[in-house]
Amino acid sequence: MLMLLMFVVRSHIGWGLTCKVGIQAAIGSTVHRRHHMSAVFTYLFTREREWGQHSTEDCSKSFRFLVHRVAQYEDVTPCIRLTALQLTYQRSKSLGTKQAHNQTTPSALQKTKTKERQKRQKEATRAEELGLEPPPKPVQHTLENTREADDTMVDPTDEEVMADENDDEFAAHFANARPPKVLITTSYKPSKIMYTFLSEMLELLPCAEYYKRNGFPLKKIVKFAANRGYTDLMVFNEDRKQVNGLLLVHLPDGPTAHFRLSNLKLGRDIKGHGRSTSHKPELILNHFDTRLGHRLGRMLASLFPQDPQFRGRRVVTFHNQRDFIFLRHHRYIFEEKETRDQAAKDPAKAKKKAVIARLQELGPRFTLKLLSLQKGTFDSRNGEFEWLPKKENKTSRRRFFL
Amino acid sequence: MGEGGKRKARHEDVPEPPSHCILTADELGLLKVTEIPSGNKWEEAAAKQRWGHPDKQQGITRLQVHSPEWDPDSILVAAARGGGRVTLHVPARAVAEGASVSRAVGAVEVGSFRAAPPAITSGRSDTSSLELRGLRVVVGGEGSYKLRLVTCTVGGHVAVHGYDQQEEGGRPVRQGDGGGGQDDDDDENGATCGGGGEGGASGVVRTWEEEQQRAAAAAAGGFFGRGRWREVVRMQTLSNVQDMDVSSSGRHVAVGGDGHQLRVWDLTAAASASSSAAPEPIFAGKGGKPSRSGLHDLAHVTAVSYVPGRDDQLVLVGTAKHKLWLYDMRAGRKPQSEVVWGEGRITVLLPQPDGSRVWAGNGRGQVEALDMRQAPSRVSMGHALKGSAGSIRSLSLHPSQPLIASVSLDRHLRVHSTTNRQLLTKVYLKQALTGVAWLPTPQKPNVARGKEEIDEHEDEDGGRRADDRTNGGVEAENGEGEVAGNRSERQPVAPRSEEKKKKKKKKKAWKAESEKGRE
């Protein structure tokens, strides 16, 4: 045991001849447990020879392997096992630091980055001294600003697009001629999870009604709903106790959008959530830029009435980013808040009043991804599609369609 | 290209004619001309002209272009619009002063007629059955009308309108009884009494503006501006028709629809038959074999096409259940071969003029060719053209070059090469497109050129000239001094040789420039 402690101490210094001697000594001294301990130490000893030549990566691999091997020796006393582990860990750490120490030269990329940063800082301070405008900050490249240019981006003043939208399936809704009336239903045999979700969806949508599916085929449901004057049909799909799909059919012969629904979180599971009221909500539609996105945005907007009640302070957001549509449901409140400007010398000016908006999350939140947009009502096999995701169109990671 | 820029000094007022012109029709009733700049610059393809005003009531469902000798001076565009009307257009030519280059800058409507049956009830009625589902141009054939348009509505009303070249004052030429064929166009552009020209053959009201329009049409429309379109034959076929095709001789019309299998009628028989008896089809097809589980598909034909070169006996039919059936009318009522292809309804069938391949497009944006060389024993699909994200609405083959233009609901026009399936260009045209056709490009006039230029061109085109000469059917478009045009009729080549050619051109440009500098 003493030898072991010596061993541990030595390993902190780093492998050297002393440790080798230490090992041999340790092996020599313990006779009655030789076959166990020697096994461990000879293993360490052999490993040590190899470690001298390997990098930290391989070292960690060896470390993992050794841990496994050590764990196998059940009758090796725990303290030995622990020590062995400590040894290996210390070894790898020391090796790592040694390596880092050996590699004092940073990589080429790091060098250029530090140089550029220093240059920028110098320029900025110089400009400030001289009273000039500071040099422009470099813009960070994100997937959104390096997005592949799409030729279908909608220009709001485009006469043809306006003419098309004046007479499309949603024109009646936006002209306040056709108020929304949504029919919600499910896939066959929904479970309790679906029912709790639907109760929240019925709170979110002001003009929605729920009907049981009862085994009716979808094409028939579309016909029935159109006959009874519904403007939209939403069918939620459930699989293995998870709500995972949404089919949105605009009636009577409008487009059909099929979405994948993911990351669902019910309102009751959100910390600090609130209960929705029956006020008509405001609607926010973000980043529906392309022609397809515009059409989809109009489709989602036609689920909600056109006259929001601002006093209710309720807002539903459809935020599109990278072809994922995030649905959020909040209540907002504007408040005055005093902020202290610590930098200001004048105590009177130190307190500033600012109006801030606070949000309380209500109902469910989920993410939608468009799987297909079909012209006409639901007819997945024989219908005509306006948009389908095709492999040949996914030319790069920076190509988005909405 | 470099040469074009340099030569600007010499021919400033003569712009290079485009190498290709494609006409597209959309749901808003707009006709757009997309031009590919000279030299086959596919990446610079853009919509250059727009004919008409956006109006959804005038949405175009079918488009046909008739240009018998592929001559840019005689083009007739027939567009089937909402409400069962067919409007005919001729690209207007704006004559430029000085250089004698005339380029189409607009279109003149030279006529229109109503292809739907006269309304039986007064007041509002369901007009969905008046939408046109078939529009075909038939040239020649017997009878006094050399140019005829055959139309078919959703309600199954097939009508043949013939073009009467005589002036308005002349005697109208009628063909047979035609089941009560009207002798007047019952509606003109603009004012008529009663809404939408409801079958009134008596008393056509013509206003002063219309007379002016007619005069303008007659002046600008050339051959097609002078005459009128008269209904020759009308026939009631099925209800709920989805597609129609006319045989090459113009005698038979094949119709298929929702709830009906293929039926073929004889137009000449209908013309001479009495109006009371409904004509019997000369061929009524049956469905294909049942599936493995013994189920027959419901009859739902969505595309019909005669296969050319087989004496009008072979008809290819596409169903809503993604099946292609090949009927041989002599062999039997059931399809001779069946191909299950893709998912989604077959929306377009376009045969190649020699009958070796039939291009099919479906509701999922797939385009493939059906090989007909060993039909009906062995048919196979292949040669897929990729890229469309929306349902294919129309296809059009270039009459002489291996190019196919496709138009889909994802608002793009695409041109592929039929030899190597490459996507040559994709143009965004803002509306859901419904029809496409190639237009003959305006040629460059025979301007006397300096020897230098010809030498330059000859040096460049040396090796490729041979190719151009063997390219069949190019004669019509090539004028004598049409060197620029020659370059455009080049076969589509692999990218590497394109780069080599670009390098060659650059070299030549540099050489020529240095020469000029020396001068």
Tab-separated table of N, CA, C and O in Angstrom, chain B residues 420-459:
chain	number	residue	atom	x	y	z
B	420	ASN	N	-29.816	14.222	-72.928
B	420	ASN	CA	-29.079	13.883	-71.716
B	420	ASN	C	-29.804	14.286	-70.429
B	420	ASN	O	-29.196	14.315	-69.372
B	421	ARG	N	-31.078	14.591	-70.519
B	421	ARG	CA	-31.944	14.819	-69.360
B	421	ARG	C	-31.490	15.970	-68.479
B	421	ARG	O	-31.910	16.105	-67.347
B	422	GLN	N	-30.643	16.806	-69.009
B	422	GLN	CA	-30.116	17.896	-68.202
B	422	GLN	C	-31.145	19.019	-68.103
B	422	GLN	O	-31.830	19.321	-69.076
B	423	LEU	N	-31.208	19.636	-66.924
B	423	LEU	CA	-32.070	20.804	-66.792
B	423	LEU	C	-31.315	22.003	-67.337
B	423	LEU	O	-30.272	22.375	-66.819
B	424	LEU	N	-31.845	22.576	-68.418
B	424	LEU	CA	-31.123	23.669	-69.049
B	424	LEU	C	-31.463	25.005	-68.413
B	424	LEU	O	-30.599	25.850	-68.217
B	425	THR	N	-32.734	25.199	-68.116
B	425	THR	CA	-33.099	26.452	-67.483
B	425	THR	C	-34.383	26.305	-66.701
B	425	THR	O	-35.195	25.431	-66.977
B	426	LYS	N	-34.517	27.190	-65.709
B	426	LYS	CA	-35.711	27.186	-64.868
B	426	LYS	C	-36.085	28.648	-64.675
B	426	LYS	O	-35.280	29.440	-64.203
B	427	VAL	N	-37.278	29.007	-65.061
B	427	VAL	CA	-37.695	30.413	-64.986
B	427	VAL	C	-38.917	30.513	-64.092
B	427	VAL	O	-39.877	29.768	-64.260
B	428	TYR	N	-38.881	31.455	-63.165
B	428	TYR	CA	-40.015	31.679	-62.271
B	428	TYR	C	-40.969	32.643	-62.942
B	428	TYR	O	-40.589	33.744	-63.331
B	429	LEU	N	-42.215	32.232	-63.086
B	429	LEU	CA	-43.166	33.058	-63.822
B	429	LEU	C	-44.370	33.470	-62.996
B	429	LEU	O	-45.418	33.775	-63.543
B	430	LYS	N	-44.238	33.462	-61.724
B	430	LYS	CA	-45.165	34.093	-60.769
B	430	LYS	C	-46.561	33.506	-60.651
B	430	LYS	O	-47.192	33.668	-59.634
B	431	GLN	N	-47.100	32.896	-61.675
B	431	GLN	CA	-48.463	32.351	-61.566
B	431	GLN	C	-48.426	30.853	-61.774
B	431	GLN	O	-47.474	30.314	-62.320
B	432	ALA	N	-49.511	30.215	-61.373
B	432	ALA	CA	-49.628	28.784	-61.630
B	432	ALA	C	-49.829	28.605	-63.126
B	432	ALA	O	-50.828	29.033	-63.693
B	433	LEU	N	-48.864	27.984	-63.764
B	433	LEU	CA	-48.859	27.922	-65.230
B	433	LEU	C	-49.671	26.742	-65.733
B	433	LEU	O	-49.678	25.676	-65.122
B	434	THR	N	-50.348	26.960	-66.848
B	434	THR	CA	-51.217	25.902	-67.353
B	434	THR	C	-50.902	25.475	-68.773
B	434	THR	O	-51.384	24.451	-69.213
B	435	GLY	N	-50.156	26.258	-69.514
B	435	GLY	CA	-49.893	25.861	-70.899
B	435	GLY	C	-48.533	26.358	-71.341
B	435	GLY	O	-48.027	27.380	-70.862
B	436	VAL	N	-47.917	25.604	-72.251
B	436	VAL	CA	-46.600	26.010	-72.768
B	436	VAL	C	-46.507	25.609	-74.232
B	436	VAL	O	-47.082	24.604	-74.655
B	437	ALA	N	-45.804	26.427	-74.997
B	437	ALA	CA	-45.585	26.099	-76.409
B	437	ALA	C	-44.348	26.839	-76.875
B	437	ALA	O	-44.056	27.945	-76.404
B	438	TRP	N	-43.647	26.232	-77.827
B	438	TRP	CA	-42.479	26.896	-78.419
B	438	TRP	C	-42.945	27.836	-79.518
B	438	TRP	O	-43.865	27.530	-80.275
B	439	LEU	N	-42.274	28.951	-79.603
B	439	LEU	CA	-42.580	29.900	-80.669
B	439	LEU	C	-41.398	29.973	-81.610
B	439	LEU	O	-40.248	29.914	-81.162
B	440	PRO	N	-41.660	30.141	-82.897
B	440	PRO	CA	-40.522	30.350	-83.797
B	440	PRO	C	-39.894	31.705	-83.506
B	440	PRO	O	-40.581	32.698	-83.278
B	441	THR	N	-38.580	31.707	-83.481
B	441	THR	CA	-37.911	32.946	-83.107
B	441	THR	C	-37.797	33.864	-84.314
B	441	THR	O	-37.583	33.396	-85.434
B	442	PRO	N	-37.916	35.136	-84.094
B	442	PRO	CA	-37.718	36.059	-85.210
B	442	PRO	C	-36.279	35.990	-85.681
B	442	PRO	O	-35.347	35.926	-84.888
B	443	GLN	N	-36.146	35.973	-87.010
B	443	GLN	CA	-34.797	35.808	-87.542
B	443	GLN	C	-34.154	37.139	-87.751
B	443	GLN	O	-34.800	38.157	-87.900
B	444	LYS	N	-32.850	37.073	-87.845
B	444	LYS	CA	-32.106	38.273	-88.187
B	444	LYS	C	-32.216	38.463	-89.694
B	444	LYS	O	-32.121	37.517	-90.442
B	445	PRO	N	-32.411	39.679	-90.147
B	445	PRO	CA	-32.518	39.879	-91.594
B	445	PRO	C	-31.184	39.644	-92.266
B	445	PRO	O	-30.140	39.654	-91.637
B	446	ASN	N	-31.234	39.476	-93.562
B	446	ASN	CA	-30.018	39.164	-94.310
B	446	ASN	C	-29.220	40.433	-94.517
B	446	ASN	O	-29.258	41.063	-95.580
B	447	VAL	N	-28.495	40.838	-93.465
B	447	VAL	CA	-27.703	42.070	-93.562
B	447	VAL	C	-26.349	41.713	-94.117
B	447	VAL	O	-25.750	40.721	-93.753
B	448	ALA	N	-25.870	42.573	-95.001
B	448	ALA	CA	-24.550	42.346	-95.590
B	448	ALA	C	-23.499	42.561	-94.538
B	448	ALA	O	-23.461	43.584	-93.856
B	449	ARG	N	-22.650	41.584	-94.345
B	449	ARG	CA	-21.645	41.698	-93.293
B	449	ARG	C	-20.267	41.797	-93.877
B	449	ARG	O	-20.016	41.387	-94.993
B	450	GLY	N	-19.362	42.298	-93.039
B	450	GLY	CA	-17.958	42.375	-93.436
B	450	GLY	C	-17.360	40.985	-93.469
B	450	GLY	O	-17.767	40.085	-92.767
B	451	LYS	N	-16.348	40.817	-94.276
B	451	LYS	CA	-15.758	39.502	-94.423
B	451	LYS	C	-15.121	39.049	-93.126
B	451	LYS	O	-15.104	37.891	-92.769
B	452	GLU	N	-14.618	40.058	-92.386
B	452	GLU	CA	-13.933	39.765	-91.135
B	452	GLU	C	-14.777	38.926	-90.206
B	452	GLU	O	-14.365	37.952	-89.636
B	453	GLU	N	-16.034	39.344	-90.083
B	453	GLU	CA	-16.904	38.651	-89.152
B	453	GLU	C	-17.108	37.219	-89.568
B	453	GLU	O	-17.063	36.310	-88.786
B	454	ILE	N	-17.339	37.054	-90.865
B	454	ILE	CA	-17.630	35.698	-91.332
B	454	ILE	C	-16.430	34.814	-91.094
B	454	ILE	O	-16.553	33.680	-90.662
B	455	ASP	N	-15.230	35.421	-91.334
B	455	ASP	CA	-14.022	34.634	-91.093
B	455	ASP	C	-13.943	34.208	-89.644
B	455	ASP	O	-13.681	33.064	-89.321
B	456	GLU	N	-14.211	35.185	-88.775
B	456	GLU	CA	-14.174	34.896	-87.345
B	456	GLU	C	-15.076	33.739	-86.997
B	456	GLU	O	-14.710	32.797	-86.336
B	457	HIS	N	-16.287	33.874	-87.499
B	457	HIS	CA	-17.266	32.857	-87.142
B	457	HIS	C	-16.872	31.508	-87.704
B	457	HIS	O	-17.040	30.485	-87.066
B	458	GLU	N	-16.373	31.555	-88.921
B	458	GLU	CA	-16.019	30.279	-89.535
B	458	GLU	C	-14.934	29.604	-88.741
B	458	GLU	O	-14.968	28.408	-88.500
B	459	ASP	N	-13.965	30.408	-88.274
B	459	ASP	CA	-12.892	29.814	-87.477
B	459	ASP	C	-13.462	29.119	-86.258
B	459	ASP	O	-13.089	28.011	-85.929
